[in-house]
Tab-separated table of C-alpha atoms in Angstrom:
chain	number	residue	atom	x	y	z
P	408	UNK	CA	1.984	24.029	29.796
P	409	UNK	CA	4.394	23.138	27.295
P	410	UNK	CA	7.374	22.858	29.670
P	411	UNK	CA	4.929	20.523	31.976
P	412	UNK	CA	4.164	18.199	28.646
P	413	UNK	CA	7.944	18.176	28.647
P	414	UNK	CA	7.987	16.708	31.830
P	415	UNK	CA	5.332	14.684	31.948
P	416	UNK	CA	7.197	12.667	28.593
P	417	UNK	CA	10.555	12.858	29.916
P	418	UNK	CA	8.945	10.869	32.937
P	419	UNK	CA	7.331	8.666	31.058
P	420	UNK	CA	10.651	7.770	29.074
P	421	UNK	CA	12.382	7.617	31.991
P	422	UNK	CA	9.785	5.307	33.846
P	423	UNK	CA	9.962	2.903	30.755
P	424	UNK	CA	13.375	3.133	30.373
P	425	UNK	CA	13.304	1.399	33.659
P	426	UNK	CA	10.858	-0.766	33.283
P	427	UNK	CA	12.559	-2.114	30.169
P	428	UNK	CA	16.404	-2.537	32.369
P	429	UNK	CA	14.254	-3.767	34.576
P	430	UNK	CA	12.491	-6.542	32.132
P	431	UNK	CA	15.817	-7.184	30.730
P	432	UNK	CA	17.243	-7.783	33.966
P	433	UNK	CA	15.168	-10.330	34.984
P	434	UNK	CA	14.924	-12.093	31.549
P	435	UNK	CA	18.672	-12.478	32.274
P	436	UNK	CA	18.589	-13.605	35.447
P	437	UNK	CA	15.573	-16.363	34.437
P	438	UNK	CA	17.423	-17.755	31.668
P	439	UNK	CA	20.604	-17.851	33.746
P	440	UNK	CA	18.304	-19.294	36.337
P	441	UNK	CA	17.006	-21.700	33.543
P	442	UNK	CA	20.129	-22.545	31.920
P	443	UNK	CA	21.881	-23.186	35.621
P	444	UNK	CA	18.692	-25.478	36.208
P	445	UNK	CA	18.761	-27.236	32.381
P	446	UNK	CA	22.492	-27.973	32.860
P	447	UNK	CA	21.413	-29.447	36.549
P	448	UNK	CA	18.503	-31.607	35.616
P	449	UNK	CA	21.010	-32.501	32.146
P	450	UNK	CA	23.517	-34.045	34.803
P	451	UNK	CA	21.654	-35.592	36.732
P	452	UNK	CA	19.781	-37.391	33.914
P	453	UNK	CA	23.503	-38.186	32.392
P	454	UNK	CA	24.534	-39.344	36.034
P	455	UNK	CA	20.959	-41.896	36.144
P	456	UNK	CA	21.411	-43.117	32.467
P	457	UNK	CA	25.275	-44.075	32.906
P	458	UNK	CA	24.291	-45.587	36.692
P	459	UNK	CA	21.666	-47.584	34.717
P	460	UNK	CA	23.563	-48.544	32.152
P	461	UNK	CA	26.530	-49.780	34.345
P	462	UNK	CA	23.985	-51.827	36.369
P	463	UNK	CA	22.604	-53.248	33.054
P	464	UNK	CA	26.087	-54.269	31.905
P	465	UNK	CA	27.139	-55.670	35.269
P	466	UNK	CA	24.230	-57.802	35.156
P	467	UNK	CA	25.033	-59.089	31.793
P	468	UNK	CA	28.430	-59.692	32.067
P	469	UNK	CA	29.968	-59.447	35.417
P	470	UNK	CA	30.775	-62.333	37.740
P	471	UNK	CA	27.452	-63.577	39.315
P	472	UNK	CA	27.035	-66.967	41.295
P	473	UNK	CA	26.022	-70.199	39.047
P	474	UNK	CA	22.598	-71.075	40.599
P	475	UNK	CA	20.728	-69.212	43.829
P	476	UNK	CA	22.212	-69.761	46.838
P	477	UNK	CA	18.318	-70.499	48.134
P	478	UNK	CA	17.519	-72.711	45.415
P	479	UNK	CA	18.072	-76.509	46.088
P	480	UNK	CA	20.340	-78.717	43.836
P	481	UNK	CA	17.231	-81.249	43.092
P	482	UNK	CA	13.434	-81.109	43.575
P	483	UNK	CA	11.835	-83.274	46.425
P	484	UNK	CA	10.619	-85.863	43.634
P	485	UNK	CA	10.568	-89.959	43.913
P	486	UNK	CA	11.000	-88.855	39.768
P	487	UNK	CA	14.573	-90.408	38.729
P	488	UNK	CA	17.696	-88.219	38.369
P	489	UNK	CA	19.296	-88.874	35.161
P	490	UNK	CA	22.804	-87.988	34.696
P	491	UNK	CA	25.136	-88.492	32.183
P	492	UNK	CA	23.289	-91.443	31.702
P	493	UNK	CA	23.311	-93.017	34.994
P	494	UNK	CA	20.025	-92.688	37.296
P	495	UNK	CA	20.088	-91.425	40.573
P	496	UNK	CA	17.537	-90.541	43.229
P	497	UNK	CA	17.134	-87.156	44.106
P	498	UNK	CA	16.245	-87.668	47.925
P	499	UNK	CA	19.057	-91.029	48.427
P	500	UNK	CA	21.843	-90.048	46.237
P	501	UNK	CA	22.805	-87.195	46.819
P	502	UNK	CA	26.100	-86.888	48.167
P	503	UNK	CA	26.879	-89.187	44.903
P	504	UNK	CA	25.217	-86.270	42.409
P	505	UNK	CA	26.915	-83.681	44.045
P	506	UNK	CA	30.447	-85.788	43.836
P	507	UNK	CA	29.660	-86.824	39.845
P	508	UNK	CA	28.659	-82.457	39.342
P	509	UNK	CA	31.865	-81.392	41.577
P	510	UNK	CA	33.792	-84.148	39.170
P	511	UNK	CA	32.966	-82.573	35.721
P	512	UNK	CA	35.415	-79.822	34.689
P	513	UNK	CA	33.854	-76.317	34.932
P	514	UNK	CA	34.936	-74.122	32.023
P	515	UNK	CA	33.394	-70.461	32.937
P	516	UNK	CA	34.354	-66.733	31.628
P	517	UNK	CA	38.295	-65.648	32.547
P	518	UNK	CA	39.753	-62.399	32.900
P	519	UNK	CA	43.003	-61.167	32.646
P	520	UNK	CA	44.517	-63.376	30.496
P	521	UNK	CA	46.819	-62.946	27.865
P	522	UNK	CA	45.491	-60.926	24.542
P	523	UNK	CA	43.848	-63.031	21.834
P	524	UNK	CA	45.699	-62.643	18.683
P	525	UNK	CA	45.556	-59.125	17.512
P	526	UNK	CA	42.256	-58.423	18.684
P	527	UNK	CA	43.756	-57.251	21.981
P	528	UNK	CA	40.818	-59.197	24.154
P	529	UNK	CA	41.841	-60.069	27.577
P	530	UNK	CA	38.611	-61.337	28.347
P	531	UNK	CA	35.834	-63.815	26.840
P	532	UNK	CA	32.743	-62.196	29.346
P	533	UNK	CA	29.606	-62.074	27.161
P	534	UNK	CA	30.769	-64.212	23.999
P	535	UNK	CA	32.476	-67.092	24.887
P	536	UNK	CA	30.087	-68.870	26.844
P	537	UNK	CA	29.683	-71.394	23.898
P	538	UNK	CA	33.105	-71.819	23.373
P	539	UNK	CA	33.353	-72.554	27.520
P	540	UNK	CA	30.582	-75.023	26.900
P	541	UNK	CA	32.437	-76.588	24.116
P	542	UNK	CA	35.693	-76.812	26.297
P	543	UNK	CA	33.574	-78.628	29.142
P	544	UNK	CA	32.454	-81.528	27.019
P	545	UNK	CA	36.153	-82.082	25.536
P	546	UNK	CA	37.966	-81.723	28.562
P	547	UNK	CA	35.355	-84.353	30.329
P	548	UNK	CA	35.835	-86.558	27.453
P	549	UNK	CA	39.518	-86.721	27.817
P	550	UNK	CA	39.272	-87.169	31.835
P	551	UNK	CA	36.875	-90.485	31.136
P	552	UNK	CA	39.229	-91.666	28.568
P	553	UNK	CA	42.437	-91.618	30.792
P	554	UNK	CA	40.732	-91.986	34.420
P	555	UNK	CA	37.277	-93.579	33.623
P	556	UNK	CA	33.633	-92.577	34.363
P	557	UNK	CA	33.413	-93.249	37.704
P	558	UNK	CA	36.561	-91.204	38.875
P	559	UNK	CA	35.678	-88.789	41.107
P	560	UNK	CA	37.521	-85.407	41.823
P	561	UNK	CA	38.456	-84.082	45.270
P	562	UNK	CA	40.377	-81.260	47.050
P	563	UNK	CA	43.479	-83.465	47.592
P	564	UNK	CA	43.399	-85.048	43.684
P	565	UNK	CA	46.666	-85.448	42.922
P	566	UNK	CA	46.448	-88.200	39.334
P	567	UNK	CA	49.456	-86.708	36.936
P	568	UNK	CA	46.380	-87.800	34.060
P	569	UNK	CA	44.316	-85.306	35.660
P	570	UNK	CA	46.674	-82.246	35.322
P	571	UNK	CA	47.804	-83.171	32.320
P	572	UNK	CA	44.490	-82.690	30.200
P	573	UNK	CA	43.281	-79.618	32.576
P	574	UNK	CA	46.614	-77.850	31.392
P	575	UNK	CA	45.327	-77.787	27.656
P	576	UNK	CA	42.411	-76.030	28.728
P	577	UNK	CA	43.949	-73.054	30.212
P	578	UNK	CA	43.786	-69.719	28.993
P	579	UNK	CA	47.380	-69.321	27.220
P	580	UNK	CA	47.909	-69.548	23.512
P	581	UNK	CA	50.247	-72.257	23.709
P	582	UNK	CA	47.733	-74.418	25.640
P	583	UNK	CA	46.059	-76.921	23.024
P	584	UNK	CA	42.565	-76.062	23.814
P	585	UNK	CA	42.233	-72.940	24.980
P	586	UNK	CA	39.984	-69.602	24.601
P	587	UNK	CA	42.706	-68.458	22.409
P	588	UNK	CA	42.688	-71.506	19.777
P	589	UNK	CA	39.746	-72.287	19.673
P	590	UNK	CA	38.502	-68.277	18.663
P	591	UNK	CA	41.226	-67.787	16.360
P	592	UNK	CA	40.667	-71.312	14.541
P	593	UNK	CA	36.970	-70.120	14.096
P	594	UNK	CA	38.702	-66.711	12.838
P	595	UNK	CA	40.305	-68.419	10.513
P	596	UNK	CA	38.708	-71.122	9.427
P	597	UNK	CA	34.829	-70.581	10.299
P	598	UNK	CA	35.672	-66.630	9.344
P	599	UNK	CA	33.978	-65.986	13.351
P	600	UNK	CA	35.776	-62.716	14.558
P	601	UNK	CA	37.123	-63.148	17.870
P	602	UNK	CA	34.528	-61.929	20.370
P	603	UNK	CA	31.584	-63.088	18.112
P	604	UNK	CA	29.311	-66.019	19.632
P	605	UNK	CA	29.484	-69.378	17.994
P	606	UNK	CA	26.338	-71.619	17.998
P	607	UNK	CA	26.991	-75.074	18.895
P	608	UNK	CA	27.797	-76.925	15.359
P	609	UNK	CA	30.346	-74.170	14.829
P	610	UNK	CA	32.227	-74.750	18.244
P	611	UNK	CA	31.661	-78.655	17.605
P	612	UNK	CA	33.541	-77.801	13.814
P	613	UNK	CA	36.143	-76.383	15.354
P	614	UNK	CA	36.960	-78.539	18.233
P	615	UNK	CA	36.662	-81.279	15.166
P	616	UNK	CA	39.969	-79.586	13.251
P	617	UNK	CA	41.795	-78.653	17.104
P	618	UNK	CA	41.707	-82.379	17.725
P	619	UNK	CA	43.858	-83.093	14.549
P	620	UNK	CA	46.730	-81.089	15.493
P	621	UNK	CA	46.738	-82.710	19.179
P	622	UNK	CA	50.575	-84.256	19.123
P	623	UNK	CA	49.134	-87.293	22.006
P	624	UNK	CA	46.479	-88.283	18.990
P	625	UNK	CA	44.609	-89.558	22.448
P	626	UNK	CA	40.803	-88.527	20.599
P	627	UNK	CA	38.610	-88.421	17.665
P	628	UNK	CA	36.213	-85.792	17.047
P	629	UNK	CA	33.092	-86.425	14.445
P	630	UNK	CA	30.512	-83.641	13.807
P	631	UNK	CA	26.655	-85.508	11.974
P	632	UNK	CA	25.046	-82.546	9.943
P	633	UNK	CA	21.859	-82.892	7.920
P	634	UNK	CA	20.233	-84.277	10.958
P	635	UNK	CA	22.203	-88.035	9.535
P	636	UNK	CA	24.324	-90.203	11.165
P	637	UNK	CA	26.139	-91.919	8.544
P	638	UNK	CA	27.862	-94.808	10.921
P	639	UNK	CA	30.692	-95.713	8.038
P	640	UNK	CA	31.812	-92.309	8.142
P	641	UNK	CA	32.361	-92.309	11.545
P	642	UNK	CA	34.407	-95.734	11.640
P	643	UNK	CA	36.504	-94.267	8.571
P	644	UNK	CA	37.714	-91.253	10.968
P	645	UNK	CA	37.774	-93.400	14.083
P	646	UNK	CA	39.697	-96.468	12.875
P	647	UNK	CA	43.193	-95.386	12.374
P	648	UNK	CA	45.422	-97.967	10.137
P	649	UNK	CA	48.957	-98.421	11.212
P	650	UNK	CA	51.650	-101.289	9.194
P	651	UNK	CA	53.865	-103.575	11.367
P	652	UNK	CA	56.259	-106.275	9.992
P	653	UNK	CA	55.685	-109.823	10.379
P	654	UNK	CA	59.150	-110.515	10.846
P	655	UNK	CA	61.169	-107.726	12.137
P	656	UNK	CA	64.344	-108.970	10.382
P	657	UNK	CA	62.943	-108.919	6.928
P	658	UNK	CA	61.882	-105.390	4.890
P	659	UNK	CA	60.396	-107.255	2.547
P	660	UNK	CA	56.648	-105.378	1.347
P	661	UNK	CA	54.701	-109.230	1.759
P	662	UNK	CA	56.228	-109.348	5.369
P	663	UNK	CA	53.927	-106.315	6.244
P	664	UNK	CA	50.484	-106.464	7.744
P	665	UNK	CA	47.769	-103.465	8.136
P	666	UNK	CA	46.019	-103.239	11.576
P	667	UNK	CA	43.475	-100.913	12.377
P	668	UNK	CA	42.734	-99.804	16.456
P	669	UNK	CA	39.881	-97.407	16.959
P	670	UNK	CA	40.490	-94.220	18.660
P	671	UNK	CA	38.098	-92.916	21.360
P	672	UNK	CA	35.435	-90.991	19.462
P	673	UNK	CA	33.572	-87.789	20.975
P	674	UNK	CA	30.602	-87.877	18.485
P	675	UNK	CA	28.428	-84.247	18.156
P	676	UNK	CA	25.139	-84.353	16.346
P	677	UNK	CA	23.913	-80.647	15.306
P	678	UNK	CA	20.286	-80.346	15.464
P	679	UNK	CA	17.600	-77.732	15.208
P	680	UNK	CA	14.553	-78.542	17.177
P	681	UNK	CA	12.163	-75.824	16.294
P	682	UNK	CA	12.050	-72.214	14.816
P	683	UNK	CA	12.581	-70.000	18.031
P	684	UNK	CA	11.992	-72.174	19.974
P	685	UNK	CA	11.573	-75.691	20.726
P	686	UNK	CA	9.119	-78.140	19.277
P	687	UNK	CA	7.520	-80.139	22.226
P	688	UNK	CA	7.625	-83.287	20.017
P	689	UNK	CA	11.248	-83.413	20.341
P	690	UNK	CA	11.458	-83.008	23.698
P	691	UNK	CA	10.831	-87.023	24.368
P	692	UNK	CA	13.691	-87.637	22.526
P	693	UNK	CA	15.961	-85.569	24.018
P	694	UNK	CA	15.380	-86.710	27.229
P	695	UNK	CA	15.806	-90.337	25.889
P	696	UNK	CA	19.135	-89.390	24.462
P	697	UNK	CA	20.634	-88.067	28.271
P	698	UNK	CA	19.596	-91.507	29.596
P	699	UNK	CA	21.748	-93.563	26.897
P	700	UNK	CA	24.914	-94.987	28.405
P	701	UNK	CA	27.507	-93.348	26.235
P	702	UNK	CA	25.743	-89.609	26.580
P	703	UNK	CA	27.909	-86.664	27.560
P	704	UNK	CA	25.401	-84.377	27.687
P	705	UNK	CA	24.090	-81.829	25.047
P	706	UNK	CA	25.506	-77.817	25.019
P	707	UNK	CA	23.165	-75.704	23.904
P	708	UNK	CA	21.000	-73.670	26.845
P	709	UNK	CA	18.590	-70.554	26.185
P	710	UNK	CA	18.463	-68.086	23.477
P	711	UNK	CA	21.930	-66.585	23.073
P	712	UNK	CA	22.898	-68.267	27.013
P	713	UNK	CA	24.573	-71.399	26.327
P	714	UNK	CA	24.881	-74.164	28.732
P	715	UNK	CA	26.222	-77.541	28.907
P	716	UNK	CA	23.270	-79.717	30.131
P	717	UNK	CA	24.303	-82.892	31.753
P	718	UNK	CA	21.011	-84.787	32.187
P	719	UNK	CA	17.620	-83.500	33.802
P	720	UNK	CA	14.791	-84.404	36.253
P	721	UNK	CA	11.152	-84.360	35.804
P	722	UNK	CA	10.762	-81.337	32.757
P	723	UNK	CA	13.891	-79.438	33.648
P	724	UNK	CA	17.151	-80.444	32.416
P	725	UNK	CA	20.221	-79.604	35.126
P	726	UNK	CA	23.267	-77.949	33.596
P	727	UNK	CA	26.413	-76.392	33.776
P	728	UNK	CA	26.383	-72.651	33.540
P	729	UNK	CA	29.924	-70.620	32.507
P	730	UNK	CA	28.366	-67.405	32.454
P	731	UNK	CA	30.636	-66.624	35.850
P	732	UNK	CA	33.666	-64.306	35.662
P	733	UNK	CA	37.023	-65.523	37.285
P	734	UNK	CA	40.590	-64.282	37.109
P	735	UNK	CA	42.693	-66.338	34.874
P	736	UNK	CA	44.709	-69.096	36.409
P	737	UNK	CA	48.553	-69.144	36.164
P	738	UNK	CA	49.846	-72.060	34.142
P	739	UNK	CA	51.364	-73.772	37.224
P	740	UNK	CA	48.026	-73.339	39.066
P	741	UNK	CA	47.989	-74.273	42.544
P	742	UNK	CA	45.472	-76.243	44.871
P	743	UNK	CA	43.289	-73.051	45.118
P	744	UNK	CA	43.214	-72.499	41.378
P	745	UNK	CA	42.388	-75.793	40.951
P	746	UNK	CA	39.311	-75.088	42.558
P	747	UNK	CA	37.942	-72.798	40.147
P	748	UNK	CA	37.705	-75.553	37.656
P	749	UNK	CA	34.966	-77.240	39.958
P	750	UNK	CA	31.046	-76.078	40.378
P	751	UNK	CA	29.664	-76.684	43.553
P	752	UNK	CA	26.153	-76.673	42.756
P	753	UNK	CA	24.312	-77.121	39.013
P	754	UNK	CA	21.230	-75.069	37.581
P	755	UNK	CA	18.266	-76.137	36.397
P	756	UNK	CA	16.178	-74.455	33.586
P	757	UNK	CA	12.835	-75.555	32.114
P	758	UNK	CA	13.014	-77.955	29.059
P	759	UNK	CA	10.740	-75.922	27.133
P	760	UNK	CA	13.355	-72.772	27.785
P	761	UNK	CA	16.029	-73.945	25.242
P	762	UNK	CA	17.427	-72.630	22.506
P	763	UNK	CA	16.177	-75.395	19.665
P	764	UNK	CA	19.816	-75.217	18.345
P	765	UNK	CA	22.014	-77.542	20.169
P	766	UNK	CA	24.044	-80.258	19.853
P	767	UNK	CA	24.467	-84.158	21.530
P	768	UNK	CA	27.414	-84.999	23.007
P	769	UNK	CA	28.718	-89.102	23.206
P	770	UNK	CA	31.691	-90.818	23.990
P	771	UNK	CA	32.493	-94.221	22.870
P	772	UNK	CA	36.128	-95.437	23.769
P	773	UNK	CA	35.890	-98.858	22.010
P	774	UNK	CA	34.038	-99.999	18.619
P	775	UNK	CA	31.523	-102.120	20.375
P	776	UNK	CA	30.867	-98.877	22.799
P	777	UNK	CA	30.127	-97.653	19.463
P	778	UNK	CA	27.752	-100.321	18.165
P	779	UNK	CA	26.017	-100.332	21.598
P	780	UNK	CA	25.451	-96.494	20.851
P	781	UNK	CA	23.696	-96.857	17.354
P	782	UNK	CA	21.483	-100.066	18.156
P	783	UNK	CA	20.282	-98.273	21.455
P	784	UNK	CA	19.821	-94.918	19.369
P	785	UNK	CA	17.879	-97.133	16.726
P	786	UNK	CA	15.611	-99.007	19.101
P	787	UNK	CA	15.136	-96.198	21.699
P	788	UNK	CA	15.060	-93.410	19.712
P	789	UNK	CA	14.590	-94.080	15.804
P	790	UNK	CA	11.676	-96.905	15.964
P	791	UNK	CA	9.951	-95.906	18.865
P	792	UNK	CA	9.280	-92.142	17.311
P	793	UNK	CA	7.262	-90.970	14.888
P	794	UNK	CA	9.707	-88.031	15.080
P	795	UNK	CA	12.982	-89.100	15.309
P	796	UNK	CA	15.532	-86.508	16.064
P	797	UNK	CA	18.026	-87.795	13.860
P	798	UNK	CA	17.968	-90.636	11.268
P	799	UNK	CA	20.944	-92.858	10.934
P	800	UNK	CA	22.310	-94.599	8.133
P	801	UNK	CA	24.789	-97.366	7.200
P	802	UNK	CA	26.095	-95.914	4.070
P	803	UNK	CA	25.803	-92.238	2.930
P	804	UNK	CA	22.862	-92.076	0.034
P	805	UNK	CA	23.443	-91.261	-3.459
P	806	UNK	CA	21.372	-88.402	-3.224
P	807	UNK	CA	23.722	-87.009	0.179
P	808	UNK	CA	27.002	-86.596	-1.576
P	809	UNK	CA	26.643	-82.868	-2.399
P	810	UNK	CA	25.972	-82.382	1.468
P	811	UNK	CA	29.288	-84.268	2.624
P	812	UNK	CA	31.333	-82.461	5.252
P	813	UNK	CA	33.791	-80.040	4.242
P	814	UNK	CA	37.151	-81.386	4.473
P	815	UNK	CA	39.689	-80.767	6.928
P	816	UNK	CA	41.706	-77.653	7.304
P	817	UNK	CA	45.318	-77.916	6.023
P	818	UNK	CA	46.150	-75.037	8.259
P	819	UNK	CA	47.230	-74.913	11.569
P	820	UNK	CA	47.440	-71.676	13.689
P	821	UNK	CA	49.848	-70.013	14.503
P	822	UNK	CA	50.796	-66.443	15.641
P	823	UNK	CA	49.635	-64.029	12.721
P	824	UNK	CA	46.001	-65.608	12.620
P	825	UNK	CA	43.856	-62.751	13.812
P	826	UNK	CA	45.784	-60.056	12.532
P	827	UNK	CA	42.472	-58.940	9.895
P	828	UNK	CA	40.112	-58.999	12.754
P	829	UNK	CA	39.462	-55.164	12.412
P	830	UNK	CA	38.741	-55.903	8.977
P	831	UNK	CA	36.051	-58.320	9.587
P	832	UNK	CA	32.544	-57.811	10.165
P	833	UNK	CA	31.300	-58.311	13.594
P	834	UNK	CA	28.233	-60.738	13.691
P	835	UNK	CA	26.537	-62.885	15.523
P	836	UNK	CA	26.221	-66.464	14.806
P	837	UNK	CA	23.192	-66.953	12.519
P	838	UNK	CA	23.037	-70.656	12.794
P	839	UNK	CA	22.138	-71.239	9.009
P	840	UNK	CA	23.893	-74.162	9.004
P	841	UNK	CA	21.254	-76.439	10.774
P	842	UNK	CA	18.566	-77.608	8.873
P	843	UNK	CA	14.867	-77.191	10.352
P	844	UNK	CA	13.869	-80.722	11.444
């Protein structure tokens, strides 16, 4: 009996020894399983996220066409087309829209081009669509100064005027008004790291100080804050004073006269229209304003999206969008480069879509241009709203000379600006420099 008990528990132990390998086995082979199954579903999920993300940042920043290819340049409307000031019809003139759009220097995202500074960017995709915008309205202002408004660009241009301003727009350090000057002049002046968007009455600053360091002197650049125009201001910077001697034989002091000559003025007036977005009450106005003879337009465009507007139709203003990536140009561009410069088609975006920080854009090449701009701003837009968008002003008020516009840089420049951009802090542009109207 006792030998069988023996047996019976040497079995047993046996039978659960086996069980147990057994148990232990196939935990081992289920959390191998498991794991093997974890680290596959882990991949995948890695493989979807990065996919998704790639797709998200391609769709952000990567090259994409200006407007739908489906979408037609203007409505069917018997509404006028204003642009730039002049009105066209939408269903007669349109070979002359598309002509005046072609015409108008396209500034859009580069790639490739030589590093900015010491921030090593080679690129301006996803934060220098302002700046872009900013370049458009400058680079349009000098091609109506030397070639006038109703110049019209085509394959085959060849004007030597032409060339001559597009080559301080490309995307070189030495060129005047390039990507690279005009980020590391808000670096250094504005204290805007390169790569950080600028809001309109920053880019409009800098372009201001950019202008004074032009050698051909050909422009004048005046920025209105407070939501004021203060017209003697702007006749101080745009009248420049030169001395020439009566008599050229004498050196006498008496024999001397003063003249002053006005220099073509591109005027930017920084506004807020709203909160987050804009107030409907300006929008009146603001149409009014891309009707007025001088106009160039307005940049601004939708929250952190600029655009440079150029005039609009019905409730939707048409525009110029850079937010399409191209390889840089070579300085001695050819005929196909030249093409790059040049949209073929605008967008159009709701009024009530924009950003309510933006900024108008006028050129007046003589005085009385000038004059003709602040009567038609005071009848059209002043005395015929109960609110204005601006007020304007012969004389700055006692009470305004703690808000007068910081004076000019002293500095110009030059190859170690950037060099603490690591040491900056990386921000966006907060636009608390407008005041809510």
């Amino acid at each position: 009996m006792a030998s069988y008990s023996s047996y019976v528990l040497s079995a047993s132990s046996s039978m659960m020894d086996s069980v147990r390998d057994a148990a232990t086995s196939a935990s081992s082979t289920a959390a191998t399983m498991a794991g093997q199954v974890a680290c596959s579903v882990s991949g995948v999920c890695q493989g979807v996220a990065s996919s998704a993300q790639q797709k998200l940042l391609s769709y952000k920043y990567d090259a994409r066409p200006l407007t739908y290819e489906d979408k037609p340049d203007y409505p069917e409307t018997d509404s006028p087309v204003w642009m730039l000031g002049q009105q066209y019809s939408a269903k007669y003139d349109l070979p002359e829209l598309r002509d005046l759009v072609t015409s108008r220097p396209w500034l859009s995202y580069r790639k490739e081009f030589p590093a900015i500074g010491e921030s090593g960017m080679t690129s301006d995709q996803g934060w220098g669509c302002m700046l872009r915008c900013g370049q458009m309205v400058l680079a349009g202002a000098l091609l109506d100064i030397k070639l006038g408004r109703e110049w019209r660009w085509s394959k085959d241009s060849k004007e030597k005027e032409y060339f001559q301003v597009m080559e301080k727009f490309m995307d070189i350090k030495s060129a005047q008004y390039s990507i690279h000057q005009i980020s590391l002049m808000g670096e250094s002046v504005d204290k805007k790291p390169v790569g950080t968007w600028f809001g309109p009455n920053t880019v409009a600053q800098v372009l201001r100080k950019l202008c004074k360091f032009d050698p051909s002197n050909e422009i004048a650049v005046h920025v209105a804050m407070d939501n004021t125009l203060v017209i003697s201001e702007v006749k101080q910077a745009c009248n420049i004073s030169t001395t020439e001697d009566i008599d050229e034989d004498s050196d006498k002091n008496e024999e001397k006269v003063e003249t002053y000559n006005w220099q073509p003025l591109l005027l930017f007036i920084s506004l807020r229209l709203g909160l987050n977005e804009i107030n409907p009450v300006y929008i009146p106005g603001l149409k009014t304003c891309l009707t007025l003879p001088s106009t160039l337009g307005v940049i601004g465009g939708s929250p952190n999206h600029a655009l440079y507007l150029l005039g609009y139709v019905e409730d939707e203003v048409i525009y110029l969008d850079p937010h399409t990536t191209q390889p840089a140009a070579p300085p001695a561009h050819s005929e196909e480069d030249d093409l790059t410069y040049h949209a073929v088609k605008p967008g159009r975006i709701d009024i009530s879509q924009l950003d309510p920080s933006l900024s108008l854009c006028f050129l007046c090449t003589t005085e009385e241009e000038f004059d003709n701009l602040c009567i038609a701003m005071q009848e059209q837009l002043i005395e015929k709203s109960r609110t204005p968008l601006f007020e304007m002003l012969l004389e700055r008020p006692p009470h305004m000379y703690g808000q007068l516009p910081t004076g000019d840089i002293n500095v110009q420049p030059d190859e170690s600006t950037g060099m603490d951009y690591e040491q900056l802090p990386r921000k966006y542009d907060s636009e608390d420099e407008f005041e809510i109207l």
